[in-house]
Amino acid sequence: MATPRTTTMRRQGDNAVKDLTIVICSYNYERFLREAIDSALAQAPERTRVIVIDDGSTDGSRAIIASYGERIVPVLKENGGQASAYNLGLELVDTEYITYLDSDDVLYDGAIDQALAAFERGGYAKVQFRLSVIDGDSRPTGAYVPNSTPPADCAALLRRGWLYPSPPASGNVYRASALRRILPLPKPKGRGIAADFFAIYGVALLGPVHAIDTPLGGYRVHRVASESEPGDAPKVGLSIANCQDIDEVIRSFPHRWNALRELVGERLGEQLPEHAIDFAYEKAVLCANAYDAPFSQRCHWLAFESGRYFRSIVSNPFWSAKKKLMAIALTLACVAPSRRMSDHAIRYIANPLARRPLPAGGRQA
């Protein structure tokens, strides 16, 4: 073994110099893993290396990885969480650029070509691209993330506490030298650390960010969003994330922001604000207080507890005036006397899947 936690790493294909490494972080996703690897291998093979880090899977993932032979670089390790996979991936990379692909997501044809072309046009620390939300069968849902485009200078706003619109992990390509100033991440204490949060926001303090609005990958949603009555169509729930529900967002976000502040202070000598401003977090708080709640409770939240929420709308530097007005109108609908109408408005605010077109012959809760 190369280290106590990894197997010996084999070189992928020929020894030609590559420009970018795709690091696939895999844990117990055998159902989706092959599609992720195939999508990575299809990306500019003359310029790209593919490393697959298996974080102690107990399903059939390792057999799938072995089936690719020398087309990929397999790294097998004991389970240590996302942060350990991110740290190890960057340690193994010898290319100028790196992207982390979740093993249940996919890259679309030409994604890496477009990202590399953007890097070559400017001195970016990160290039990001929009992701299409897909279901467990790889069918597009009609939703996309993110829904807004950030400015190139995300750092100025981040220093004021604003988290800029970014796709999840698989939609971000980093300049490796910039990322090495943020990673490796410390061993998580208490609640698990989401490594992509630190990479996405930390690297923005080290150079401009370029955003490609074209969907160049698929972000997979494959868990059941909410329970339905027998015989009914599935209801659209409050969260599109596979690992986080609304309560988890509320619990974890302050912890992650504080950990990012500490990391940035130690590594970059910068002091970020004590509190972050993020609509995703504030809408989670709205949901926790108003979803499926009595009319009196919703009115109390609006009258006494909604200040930070409305600030995240009215002062939002990434939104147009039209979008702000629509968000305010939808929020006011959340306190309609009808709980059914209120819950429908909250779902629309909370979850992009609630805004998708109805399937033929189907209905939306």
PDB file of N, CA and C in Angstrom, residues 9-69:
ATOM      1  N   MET A   9      -1.374   3.253  -6.449  1.00  0.00           N
ATOM      2  CA  MET A   9      -2.035   3.960  -7.532  1.00  0.00           C
ATOM      3  C   MET A   9      -1.351   3.647  -8.846  1.00  0.00           C
ATOM      4  N   ARG A  10      -2.128   3.184  -9.822  1.00  0.00           N
ATOM      5  CA  ARG A  10      -1.586   2.908 -11.151  1.00  0.00           C
ATOM      6  C   ARG A  10      -1.819   4.104 -12.062  1.00  0.00           C
ATOM      7  N   ARG A  11      -0.885   4.361 -12.953  1.00  0.00           N
ATOM      8  CA  ARG A  11      -1.046   5.455 -13.905  1.00  0.00           C
ATOM      9  C   ARG A  11      -2.094   5.090 -14.941  1.00  0.00           C
ATOM     10  N   GLN A  12      -2.827   6.089 -15.368  1.00  0.00           N
ATOM     11  CA  GLN A  12      -3.888   5.869 -16.339  1.00  0.00           C
ATOM     12  C   GLN A  12      -3.359   6.019 -17.754  1.00  0.00           C
ATOM     13  N   GLY A  13      -3.570   5.013 -18.577  1.00  0.00           N
ATOM     14  CA  GLY A  13      -3.246   5.098 -19.996  1.00  0.00           C
ATOM     15  C   GLY A  13      -1.776   5.415 -20.242  1.00  0.00           C
ATOM     16  N   ASP A  14      -1.517   6.367 -21.180  1.00  0.00           N
ATOM     17  CA  ASP A  14      -0.136   6.705 -21.501  1.00  0.00           C
ATOM     18  C   ASP A  14       0.412   7.703 -20.476  1.00  0.00           C
ATOM     19  N   ASN A  15       1.666   8.095 -20.682  1.00  0.00           N
ATOM     20  CA  ASN A  15       2.334   9.000 -19.757  1.00  0.00           C
ATOM     21  C   ASN A  15       2.343  10.436 -20.259  1.00  0.00           C
ATOM     22  N   ALA A  16       1.501  10.736 -21.230  1.00  0.00           N
ATOM     23  CA  ALA A  16       1.446  12.085 -21.772  1.00  0.00           C
ATOM     24  C   ALA A  16       1.022  13.074 -20.689  1.00  0.00           C
ATOM     25  N   VAL A  17       1.543  14.290 -20.793  1.00  0.00           N
ATOM     26  CA  VAL A  17       1.199  15.331 -19.831  1.00  0.00           C
ATOM     27  C   VAL A  17      -0.265  15.725 -20.019  1.00  0.00           C
ATOM     28  N   LYS A  18      -1.004  15.782 -18.924  1.00  0.00           N
ATOM     29  CA  LYS A  18      -2.414  16.155 -18.966  1.00  0.00           C
ATOM     30  C   LYS A  18      -2.595  17.553 -18.383  1.00  0.00           C
ATOM     31  N   ASP A  19      -3.731  18.160 -18.689  1.00  0.00           N
ATOM     32  CA  ASP A  19      -4.031  19.499 -18.182  1.00  0.00           C
ATOM     33  C   ASP A  19      -4.945  19.483 -16.962  1.00  0.00           C
ATOM     34  N   LEU A  20      -5.813  18.483 -16.883  1.00  0.00           N
ATOM     35  CA  LEU A  20      -6.849  18.486 -15.851  1.00  0.00           C
ATOM     36  C   LEU A  20      -7.087  17.071 -15.342  1.00  0.00           C
ATOM     37  N   THR A  21      -7.340  16.975 -14.052  1.00  0.00           N
ATOM     38  CA  THR A  21      -7.689  15.697 -13.439  1.00  0.00           C
ATOM     39  C   THR A  21      -9.125  15.731 -12.952  1.00  0.00           C
ATOM     40  N   ILE A  22      -9.887  14.728 -13.337  1.00  0.00           N
ATOM     41  CA  ILE A  22     -11.235  14.538 -12.802  1.00  0.00           C
ATOM     42  C   ILE A  22     -11.127  13.533 -11.665  1.00  0.00           C
ATOM     43  N   VAL A  23     -11.423  13.975 -10.467  1.00  0.00           N
ATOM     44  CA  VAL A  23     -11.392  13.106  -9.296  1.00  0.00           C
ATOM     45  C   VAL A  23     -12.831  12.708  -8.969  1.00  0.00           C
ATOM     46  N   ILE A  24     -13.134  11.430  -9.125  1.00  0.00           N
ATOM     47  CA  ILE A  24     -14.467  10.925  -8.798  1.00  0.00           C
ATOM     48  C   ILE A  24     -14.431  10.386  -7.371  1.00  0.00           C
ATOM     49  N   CYS A  25     -15.227  10.980  -6.508  1.00  0.00           N
ATOM     50  CA  CYS A  25     -15.311  10.544  -5.114  1.00  0.00           C
ATOM     51  C   CYS A  25     -16.487   9.585  -4.984  1.00  0.00           C
ATOM     52  N   SER A  26     -16.182   8.336  -4.625  1.00  0.00           N
ATOM     53  CA  SER A  26     -17.189   7.272  -4.684  1.00  0.00           C
ATOM     54  C   SER A  26     -17.397   6.635  -3.321  1.00  0.00           C
ATOM     55  N   TYR A  27     -18.676   6.476  -2.964  1.00  0.00           N
ATOM     56  CA  TYR A  27     -19.002   5.720  -1.752  1.00  0.00           C
ATOM     57  C   TYR A  27     -20.389   5.097  -1.905  1.00  0.00           C
ATOM     58  N   ASN A  28     -20.410   3.797  -2.123  1.00  0.00           N
ATOM     59  CA  ASN A  28     -21.653   3.008  -2.156  1.00  0.00           C
ATOM     60  C   ASN A  28     -22.682   3.517  -3.162  1.00  0.00           C
ATOM     61  N   TYR A  29     -22.216   3.908  -4.336  1.00  0.00           N
ATOM     62  CA  TYR A  29     -23.136   4.327  -5.398  1.00  0.00           C
ATOM     63  C   TYR A  29     -22.946   3.449  -6.640  1.00  0.00           C
ATOM     64  N   GLU A  30     -22.889   2.144  -6.467  1.00  0.00           N
ATOM     65  CA  GLU A  30     -22.641   1.262  -7.598  1.00  0.00           C
ATOM     66  C   GLU A  30     -23.680   1.434  -8.703  1.00  0.00           C
ATOM     67  N   ARG A  31     -24.899   1.814  -8.346  1.00  0.00           N
ATOM     68  CA  ARG A  31     -25.946   1.982  -9.357  1.00  0.00           C
ATOM     69  C   ARG A  31     -25.593   3.076 -10.353  1.00  0.00           C
ATOM     70  N   PHE A  32     -24.873   4.105  -9.902  1.00  0.00           N
ATOM     71  CA  PHE A  32     -24.605   5.262 -10.751  1.00  0.00           C
ATOM     72  C   PHE A  32     -23.142   5.397 -11.150  1.00  0.00           C
ATOM     73  N   LEU A  33     -22.270   4.638 -10.529  1.00  0.00           N
ATOM     74  CA  LEU A  33     -20.839   4.854 -10.678  1.00  0.00           C
ATOM     75  C   LEU A  33     -20.358   4.704 -12.114  1.00  0.00           C
ATOM     76  N   ARG A  34     -20.824   3.675 -12.813  1.00  0.00           N
ATOM     77  CA  ARG A  34     -20.337   3.450 -14.176  1.00  0.00           C
ATOM     78  C   ARG A  34     -20.688   4.629 -15.090  1.00  0.00           C
ATOM     79  N   GLU A  35     -21.875   5.163 -14.927  1.00  0.00           N
ATOM     80  CA  GLU A  35     -22.271   6.301 -15.755  1.00  0.00           C
ATOM     81  C   GLU A  35     -21.384   7.513 -15.463  1.00  0.00           C
ATOM     82  N   ALA A  36     -21.034   7.716 -14.192  1.00  0.00           N
ATOM     83  CA  ALA A  36     -20.146   8.827 -13.834  1.00  0.00           C
ATOM     84  C   ALA A  36     -18.769   8.642 -14.451  1.00  0.00           C
ATOM     85  N   ILE A  37     -18.211   7.444 -14.340  1.00  0.00           N
ATOM     86  CA  ILE A  37     -16.876   7.188 -14.896  1.00  0.00           C
ATOM     87  C   ILE A  37     -16.886   7.337 -16.414  1.00  0.00           C
ATOM     88  N   ASP A  38     -17.896   6.775 -17.065  1.00  0.00           N
ATOM     89  CA  ASP A  38     -17.969   6.884 -18.529  1.00  0.00           C
ATOM     90  C   ASP A  38     -18.041   8.346 -18.970  1.00  0.00           C
ATOM     91  N   SER A  39     -18.809   9.148 -18.238  1.00  0.00           N
ATOM     92  CA  SER A  39     -18.931  10.564 -18.610  1.00  0.00           C
ATOM     93  C   SER A  39     -17.603  11.294 -18.422  1.00  0.00           C
ATOM     94  N   ALA A  40     -16.817  10.877 -17.427  1.00  0.00           N
ATOM     95  CA  ALA A  40     -15.510  11.494 -17.205  1.00  0.00           C
ATOM     96  C   ALA A  40     -14.514  11.081 -18.284  1.00  0.00           C
ATOM     97  N   LEU A  41     -14.516   9.799 -18.659  1.00  0.00           N
ATOM     98  CA  LEU A  41     -13.584   9.312 -19.675  1.00  0.00           C
ATOM     99  C   LEU A  41     -13.861   9.912 -21.047  1.00  0.00           C
ATOM    100  N   ALA A  42     -15.081  10.377 -21.253  1.00  0.00           N
ATOM    101  CA  ALA A  42     -15.440  10.977 -22.542  1.00  0.00           C
ATOM    102  C   ALA A  42     -14.986  12.431 -22.656  1.00  0.00           C
ATOM    103  N   GLN A  43     -14.427  12.992 -21.589  1.00  0.00           N
ATOM    104  CA  GLN A  43     -14.040  14.399 -21.569  1.00  0.00           C
ATOM    105  C   GLN A  43     -12.608  14.599 -22.057  1.00  0.00           C
ATOM    106  N   ALA A  44     -12.429  15.092 -23.269  1.00  0.00           N
ATOM    107  CA  ALA A  44     -11.111  15.472 -23.788  1.00  0.00           C
ATOM    108  C   ALA A  44     -10.008  14.542 -23.296  1.00  0.00           C
ATOM    109  N   PRO A  45     -10.029  13.250 -23.690  1.00  0.00           N
ATOM    110  CA  PRO A  45      -9.096  12.274 -23.124  1.00  0.00           C
ATOM    111  C   PRO A  45      -7.630  12.629 -23.324  1.00  0.00           C
ATOM    112  N   GLU A  46      -7.314  13.384 -24.361  1.00  0.00           N
ATOM    113  CA  GLU A  46      -5.917  13.751 -24.587  1.00  0.00           C
ATOM    114  C   GLU A  46      -5.426  14.783 -23.567  1.00  0.00           C
ATOM    115  N   ARG A  47      -6.354  15.412 -22.839  1.00  0.00           N
ATOM    116  CA  ARG A  47      -5.974  16.459 -21.890  1.00  0.00           C
ATOM    117  C   ARG A  47      -6.371  16.121 -20.455  1.00  0.00           C
ATOM    118  N   THR A  48      -7.050  15.001 -20.261  1.00  0.00           N
ATOM    119  CA  THR A  48      -7.687  14.731 -18.975  1.00  0.00           C
ATOM    120  C   THR A  48      -7.280  13.384 -18.398  1.00  0.00           C
ATOM    121  N   ARG A  49      -7.024  13.352 -17.100  1.00  0.00           N
ATOM    122  CA  ARG A  49      -6.788  12.115 -16.363  1.00  0.00           C
ATOM    123  C   ARG A  49      -7.957  11.897 -15.416  1.00  0.00           C
ATOM    124  N   VAL A  50      -8.331  10.649 -15.185  1.00  0.00           N
ATOM    125  CA  VAL A  50      -9.454  10.310 -14.312  1.00  0.00           C
ATOM    126  C   VAL A  50      -8.956   9.470 -13.141  1.00  0.00           C
ATOM    127  N   ILE A  51      -9.157   9.981 -11.936  1.00  0.00           N
ATOM    128  CA  ILE A  51      -8.862   9.247 -10.706  1.00  0.00           C
ATOM    129  C   ILE A  51     -10.180   8.918 -10.024  1.00  0.00           C
ATOM    130  N   VAL A  52     -10.348   7.682  -9.602  1.00  0.00           N
ATOM    131  CA  VAL A  52     -11.547   7.278  -8.858  1.00  0.00           C
ATOM    132  C   VAL A  52     -11.117   6.878  -7.455  1.00  0.00           C
ATOM    133  N   ILE A  53     -11.579   7.639  -6.468  1.00  0.00           N
ATOM    134  CA  ILE A  53     -11.257   7.359  -5.073  1.00  0.00           C
ATOM    135  C   ILE A  53     -12.471   6.694  -4.431  1.00  0.00           C
ATOM    136  N   ASP A  54     -12.302   5.440  -4.062  1.00  0.00           N
ATOM    137  CA  ASP A  54     -13.385   4.736  -3.374  1.00  0.00           C
ATOM    138  C   ASP A  54     -13.163   4.851  -1.869  1.00  0.00           C
ATOM    139  N   ASP A  55     -14.130   5.454  -1.206  1.00  0.00           N
ATOM    140  CA  ASP A  55     -13.999   5.768   0.216  1.00  0.00           C
ATOM    141  C   ASP A  55     -14.584   4.657   1.095  1.00  0.00           C
ATOM    142  N   GLY A  56     -14.095   3.430   0.862  1.00  0.00           N
ATOM    143  CA  GLY A  56     -14.511   2.319   1.701  1.00  0.00           C
ATOM    144  C   GLY A  56     -15.878   1.760   1.386  1.00  0.00           C
ATOM    145  N   SER A  57     -16.246   1.718   0.107  1.00  0.00           N
ATOM    146  CA  SER A  57     -17.566   1.187  -0.278  1.00  0.00           C
ATOM    147  C   SER A  57     -17.722  -0.262   0.142  1.00  0.00           C
ATOM    148  N   THR A  58     -18.948  -0.624   0.504  1.00  0.00           N
ATOM    149  CA  THR A  58     -19.255  -2.010   0.887  1.00  0.00           C
ATOM    150  C   THR A  58     -20.183  -2.680  -0.117  1.00  0.00           C
ATOM    151  N   ASP A  59     -20.543  -1.967  -1.197  1.00  0.00           N
ATOM    152  CA  ASP A  59     -21.383  -2.567  -2.237  1.00  0.00           C
ATOM    153  C   ASP A  59     -20.477  -3.066  -3.362  1.00  0.00           C
ATOM    154  N   GLY A  60     -20.944  -3.074  -4.589  1.00  0.00           N
ATOM    155  CA  GLY A  60     -20.150  -3.583  -5.708  1.00  0.00           C
ATOM    156  C   GLY A  60     -19.321  -2.541  -6.413  1.00  0.00           C
ATOM    157  N   SER A  61     -19.108  -1.387  -5.795  1.00  0.00           N
ATOM    158  CA  SER A  61     -18.395  -0.291  -6.458  1.00  0.00           C
ATOM    159  C   SER A  61     -16.975  -0.670  -6.857  1.00  0.00           C
ATOM    160  N   ARG A  62     -16.274  -1.401  -6.011  1.00  0.00           N
ATOM    161  CA  ARG A  62     -14.867  -1.686  -6.297  1.00  0.00           C
ATOM    162  C   ARG A  62     -14.702  -2.638  -7.475  1.00  0.00           C
ATOM    163  N   ALA A  63     -15.661  -3.522  -7.677  1.00  0.00           N
ATOM    164  CA  ALA A  63     -15.609  -4.399  -8.854  1.00  0.00           C
ATOM    165  C   ALA A  63     -15.809  -3.581 -10.126  1.00  0.00           C
ATOM    166  N   ILE A  64     -16.688  -2.594 -10.060  1.00  0.00           N
ATOM    167  CA  ILE A  64     -16.903  -1.714 -11.220  1.00  0.00           C
ATOM    168  C   ILE A  64     -15.627  -0.939 -11.517  1.00  0.00           C
ATOM    169  N   ILE A  65     -15.000  -0.409 -10.498  1.00  0.00           N
ATOM    170  CA  ILE A  65     -13.756   0.339 -10.684  1.00  0.00           C
ATOM    171  C   ILE A  65     -12.687  -0.546 -11.314  1.00  0.00           C
ATOM    172  N   ALA A  66     -12.560  -1.768 -10.826  1.00  0.00           N
ATOM    173  CA  ALA A  66     -11.542  -2.689 -11.351  1.00  0.00           C
ATOM    174  C   ALA A  66     -11.772  -3.011 -12.827  1.00  0.00           C
ATOM    175  N   SER A  67     -13.021  -2.988 -13.268  1.00  0.00           N
ATOM    176  CA  SER A  67     -13.335  -3.355 -14.654  1.00  0.00           C
ATOM    177  C   SER A  67     -12.771  -2.368 -15.672  1.00  0.00           C
ATOM    178  N   TYR A  68     -12.378  -1.186 -15.243  1.00  0.00           N
ATOM    179  CA  TYR A  68     -11.853  -0.180 -16.170  1.00  0.00           C
ATOM    180  C   TYR A  68     -10.354  -0.328 -16.408  1.00  0.00           C
ATOM    181  N   GLY A  69      -9.703  -1.201 -15.651  1.00  0.00           N
ATOM    182  CA  GLY A  69      -8.279  -1.426 -15.871  1.00  0.00           C
ATOM    183  C   GLY A  69      -7.471  -0.150 -15.807  1.00  0.00           C
TER     184      GLY A  69
END
